[in-house]
Coordinates of C-alpha atoms in Angstrom, one line a residue:
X1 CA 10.5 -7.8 -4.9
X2 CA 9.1 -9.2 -1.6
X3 CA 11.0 -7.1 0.4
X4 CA 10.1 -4.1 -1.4
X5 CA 6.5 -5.3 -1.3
X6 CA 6.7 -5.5 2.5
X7 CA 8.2 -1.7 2.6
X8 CA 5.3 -0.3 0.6
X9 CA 3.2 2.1 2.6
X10 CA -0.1 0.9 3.8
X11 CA -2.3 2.2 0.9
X12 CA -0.7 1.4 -1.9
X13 CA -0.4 -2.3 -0.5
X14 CA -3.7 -3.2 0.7
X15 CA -5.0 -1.6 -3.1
X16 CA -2.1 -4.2 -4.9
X17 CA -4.1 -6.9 -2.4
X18 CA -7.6 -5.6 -2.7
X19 CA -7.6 -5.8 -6.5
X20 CA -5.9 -8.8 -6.6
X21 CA -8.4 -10.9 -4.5
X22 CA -11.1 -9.2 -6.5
X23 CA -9.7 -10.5 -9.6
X24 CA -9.5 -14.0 -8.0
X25 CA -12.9 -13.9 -6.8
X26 CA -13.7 -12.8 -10.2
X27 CA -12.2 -15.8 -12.0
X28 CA -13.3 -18.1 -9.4
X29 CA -17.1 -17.2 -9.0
X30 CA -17.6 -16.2 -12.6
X31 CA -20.7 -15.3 -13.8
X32 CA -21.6 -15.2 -10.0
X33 CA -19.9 -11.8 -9.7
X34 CA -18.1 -10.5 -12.2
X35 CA -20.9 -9.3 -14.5
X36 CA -22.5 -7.2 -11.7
X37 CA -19.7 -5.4 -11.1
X38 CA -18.4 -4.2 -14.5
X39 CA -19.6 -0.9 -15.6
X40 CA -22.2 -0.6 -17.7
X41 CA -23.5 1.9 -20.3
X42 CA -26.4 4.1 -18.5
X43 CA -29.1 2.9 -20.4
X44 CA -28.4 -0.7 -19.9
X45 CA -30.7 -2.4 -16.9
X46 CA -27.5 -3.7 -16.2
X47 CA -26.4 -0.6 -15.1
X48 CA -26.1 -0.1 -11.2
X49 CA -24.4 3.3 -10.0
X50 CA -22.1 1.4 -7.6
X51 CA -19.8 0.0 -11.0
X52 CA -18.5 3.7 -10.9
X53 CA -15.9 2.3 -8.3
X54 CA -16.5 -1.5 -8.9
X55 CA -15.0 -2.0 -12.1
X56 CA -11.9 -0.1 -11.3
X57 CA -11.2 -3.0 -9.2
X58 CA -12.2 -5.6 -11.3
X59 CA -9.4 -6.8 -14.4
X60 CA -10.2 -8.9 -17.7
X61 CA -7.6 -10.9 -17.7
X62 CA -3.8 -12.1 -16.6
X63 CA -2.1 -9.3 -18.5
X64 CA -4.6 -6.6 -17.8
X65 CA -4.7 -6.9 -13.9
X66 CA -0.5 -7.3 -14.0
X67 CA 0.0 -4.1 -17.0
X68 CA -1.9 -2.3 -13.9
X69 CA -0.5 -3.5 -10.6
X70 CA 2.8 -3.3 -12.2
X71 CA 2.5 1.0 -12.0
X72 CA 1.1 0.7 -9.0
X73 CA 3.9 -1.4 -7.5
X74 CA 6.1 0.8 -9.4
X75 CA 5.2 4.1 -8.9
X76 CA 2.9 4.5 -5.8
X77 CA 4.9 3.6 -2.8
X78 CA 6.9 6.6 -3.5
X79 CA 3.6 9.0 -4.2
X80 CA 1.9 7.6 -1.3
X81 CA 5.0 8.5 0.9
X82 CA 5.1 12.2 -0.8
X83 CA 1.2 13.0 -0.9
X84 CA 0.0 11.2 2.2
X85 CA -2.1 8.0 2.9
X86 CA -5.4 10.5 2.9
X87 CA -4.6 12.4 0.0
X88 CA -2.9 9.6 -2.0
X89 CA -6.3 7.4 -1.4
X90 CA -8.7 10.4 -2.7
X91 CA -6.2 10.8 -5.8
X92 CA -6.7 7.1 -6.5
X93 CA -10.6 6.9 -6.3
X94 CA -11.1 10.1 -7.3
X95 CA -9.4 9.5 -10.8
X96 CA -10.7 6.0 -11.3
X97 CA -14.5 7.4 -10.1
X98 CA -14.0 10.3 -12.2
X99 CA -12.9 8.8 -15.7
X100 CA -15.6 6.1 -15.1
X101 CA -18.3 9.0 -15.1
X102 CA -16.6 10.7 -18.0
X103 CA -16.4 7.9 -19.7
X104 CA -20.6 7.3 -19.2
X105 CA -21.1 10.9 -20.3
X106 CA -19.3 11.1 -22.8
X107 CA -20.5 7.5 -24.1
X108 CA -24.0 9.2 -23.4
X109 CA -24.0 11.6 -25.6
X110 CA -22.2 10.2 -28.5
X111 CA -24.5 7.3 -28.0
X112 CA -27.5 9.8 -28.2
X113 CA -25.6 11.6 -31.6
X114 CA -25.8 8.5 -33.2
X115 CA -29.2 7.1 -32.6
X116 CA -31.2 10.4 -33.5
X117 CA -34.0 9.7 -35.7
X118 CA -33.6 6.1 -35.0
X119 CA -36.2 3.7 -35.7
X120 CA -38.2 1.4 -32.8
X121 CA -36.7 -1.5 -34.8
X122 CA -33.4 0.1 -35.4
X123 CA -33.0 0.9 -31.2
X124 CA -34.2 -2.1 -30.9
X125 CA -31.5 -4.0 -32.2
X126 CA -28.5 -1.0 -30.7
X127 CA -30.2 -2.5 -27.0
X128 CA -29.8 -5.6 -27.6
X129 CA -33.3 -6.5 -27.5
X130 CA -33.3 -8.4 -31.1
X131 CA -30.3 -9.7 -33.4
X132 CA -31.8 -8.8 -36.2
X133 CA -32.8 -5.5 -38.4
X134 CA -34.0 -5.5 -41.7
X135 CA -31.8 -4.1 -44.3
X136 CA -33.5 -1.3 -45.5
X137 CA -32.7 0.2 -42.3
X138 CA -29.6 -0.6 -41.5
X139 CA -26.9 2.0 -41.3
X140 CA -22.9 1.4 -40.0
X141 CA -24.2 3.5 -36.4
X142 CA -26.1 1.0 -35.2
X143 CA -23.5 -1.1 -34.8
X144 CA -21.2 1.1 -32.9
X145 CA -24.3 2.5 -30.7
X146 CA -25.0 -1.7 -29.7
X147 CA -20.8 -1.7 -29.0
X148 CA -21.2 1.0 -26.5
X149 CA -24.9 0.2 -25.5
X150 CA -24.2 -4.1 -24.6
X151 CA -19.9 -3.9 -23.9
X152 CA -19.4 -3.6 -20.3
X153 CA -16.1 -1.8 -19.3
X154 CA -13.5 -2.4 -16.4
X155 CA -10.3 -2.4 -15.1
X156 CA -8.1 0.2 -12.7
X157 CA -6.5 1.8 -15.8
X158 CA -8.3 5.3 -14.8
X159 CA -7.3 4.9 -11.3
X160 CA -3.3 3.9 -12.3
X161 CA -3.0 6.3 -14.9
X162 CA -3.8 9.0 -11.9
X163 CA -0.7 7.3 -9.9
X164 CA 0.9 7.1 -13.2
X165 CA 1.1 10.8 -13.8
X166 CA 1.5 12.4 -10.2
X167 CA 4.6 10.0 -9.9
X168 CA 5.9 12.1 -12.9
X169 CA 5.0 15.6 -11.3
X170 CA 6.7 14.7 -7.9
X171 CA 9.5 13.2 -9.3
X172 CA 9.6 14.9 -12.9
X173 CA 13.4 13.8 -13.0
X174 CA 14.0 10.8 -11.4
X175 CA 15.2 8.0 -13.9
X176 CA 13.7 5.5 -15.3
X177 CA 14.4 2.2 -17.2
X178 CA 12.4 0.9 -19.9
X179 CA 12.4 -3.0 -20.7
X180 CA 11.1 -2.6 -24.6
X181 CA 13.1 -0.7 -25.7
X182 CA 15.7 -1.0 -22.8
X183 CA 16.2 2.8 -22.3
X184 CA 16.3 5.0 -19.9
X185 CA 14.3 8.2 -19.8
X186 CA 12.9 11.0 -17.0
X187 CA 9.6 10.1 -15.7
X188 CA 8.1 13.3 -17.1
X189 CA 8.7 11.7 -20.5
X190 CA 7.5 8.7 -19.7
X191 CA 4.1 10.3 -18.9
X192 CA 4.2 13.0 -22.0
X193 CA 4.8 9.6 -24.1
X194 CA 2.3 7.8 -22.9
X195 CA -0.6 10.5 -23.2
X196 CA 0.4 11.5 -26.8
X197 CA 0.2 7.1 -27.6
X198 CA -3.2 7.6 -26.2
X199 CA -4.5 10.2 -27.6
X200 CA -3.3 9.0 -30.9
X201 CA -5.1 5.5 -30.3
X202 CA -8.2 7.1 -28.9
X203 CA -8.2 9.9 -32.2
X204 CA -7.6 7.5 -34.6
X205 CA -9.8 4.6 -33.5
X206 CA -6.9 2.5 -32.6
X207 CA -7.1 -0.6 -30.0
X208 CA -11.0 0.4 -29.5
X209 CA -10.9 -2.8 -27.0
X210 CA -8.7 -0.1 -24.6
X211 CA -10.1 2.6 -22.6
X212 CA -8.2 4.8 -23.9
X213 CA -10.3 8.1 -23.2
X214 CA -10.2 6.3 -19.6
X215 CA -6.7 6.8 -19.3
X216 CA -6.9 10.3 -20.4
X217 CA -9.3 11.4 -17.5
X218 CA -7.8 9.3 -14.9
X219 CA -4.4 11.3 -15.6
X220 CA -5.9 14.4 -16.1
X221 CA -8.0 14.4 -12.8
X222 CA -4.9 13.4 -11.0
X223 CA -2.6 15.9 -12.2
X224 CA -5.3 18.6 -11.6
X225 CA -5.7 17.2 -8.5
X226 CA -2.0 17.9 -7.4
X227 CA -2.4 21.4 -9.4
X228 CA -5.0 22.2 -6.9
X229 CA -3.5 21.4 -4.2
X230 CA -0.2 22.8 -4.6
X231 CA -2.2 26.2 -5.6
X232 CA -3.5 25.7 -1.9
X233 CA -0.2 25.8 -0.7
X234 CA 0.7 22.1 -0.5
X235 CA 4.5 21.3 -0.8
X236 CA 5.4 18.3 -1.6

């Protein structure tokens, strides 16, 4: 794995190392840094415009940061080499920048659909502002507006997803081995299997803790991305 590591091109490395020493800077400083760089639900004064690309270096924990530099490792050495550093870079930030502001928007507005006709008191207690409502007002929305409202969100899913996917329409094909269960299967299954898991999870309400809708832009950005391109004449 180390010599592989050394062989990666130049972009997808230095992003494996970039996230990685934000992640230790995270768990070393704290509260000192990792708060400010999360992303934030608009109407939260926590909410700075630089978390659009932030976050999507920032990771929760052990699993989450591995789970991501594991497809990156995996399956951008390979795109990077195909695409280009330049347009291998904008495919990166430009699906985990865009499925962070989709993510906002659509939060936005769903946040807005549930507070209408809300209460002082009732919005009140959705920002955070008081713990406590009385319960002749209370109704089940204000609960999932506070989620959205207070939860910061982070992690380079959007942005891996995007590599994720344009692996799979560059090398539709090419082989793959599963660990659980220990299978092999074409890339372009991989990917179809993946988006139908999360679009079941994000229909159904399933693993809310999991940007799931996050995922979904990130890939879809990216393949329209390469779409685009290709309709431009690219050939890769």
């Amino acid at each position: 794995m180390q010599s592989q590591f050394s062989a990666m091109p130049d972009i997808t490395k230095n992003l494996i190392i970039l996230n990685l020493l934000m992640f230790l800077a995270s768990q070393t400083l704290g509260d000192a840094i990792a708060p400010h760089l999360m992303i934030y639900y608009v109407q939260n004064p926590m909410f700075q415009p630089f978390q659009l690309v932030t976050s999507f270096f920032m990771h929760g924990g052990f699993m989450h940061i591995l789970f991501n530099m594991l497809v990156l490792f995996m399956f951008g050495a390979d795109t990077e080499r195909t695409l280009g550093p330049k347009k291998f870079l904008f495919l990166y930030l430009s699906a985990g920048f865009g499925a962070n502001l989709l993510y906002l928007v659509a939060n936005y507005g769903y946040v807005q659909h549930l507070t209408q006709g809300f209460s002082p008191d009732q919005m009140a207690f959705v920002a955070g502002e008081t713990n406590k409502y009385f319960t002749a007002t209370y109704v089940p929305a204000m609960e999932t507006a506070r989620r959205i409202w207070l939860t910061p969100s982070l992690g380079a899913s959007g942005a891996t997803y995007g590599v994720l996917f344009t692996f799979a329409m560059l090398y539709p094909n090419r082989i793959l081995y599963l660990i659980i269960p220990p299978m092999p299967i074409k890339a372009k299954y991989l990917a179809v299997g993946f988006a139908c898991l999360e679009l079941f999870q994000q229909v159904f309400g399933i693993n809310t803790n999991i940007g799931h809708f996050v995922h979904l832009s990130g890939a879809a950005i990216a393949v329209g991305l390469v779409l685009f391109w290709r309709k431009q004449g690219a050939r890769f």
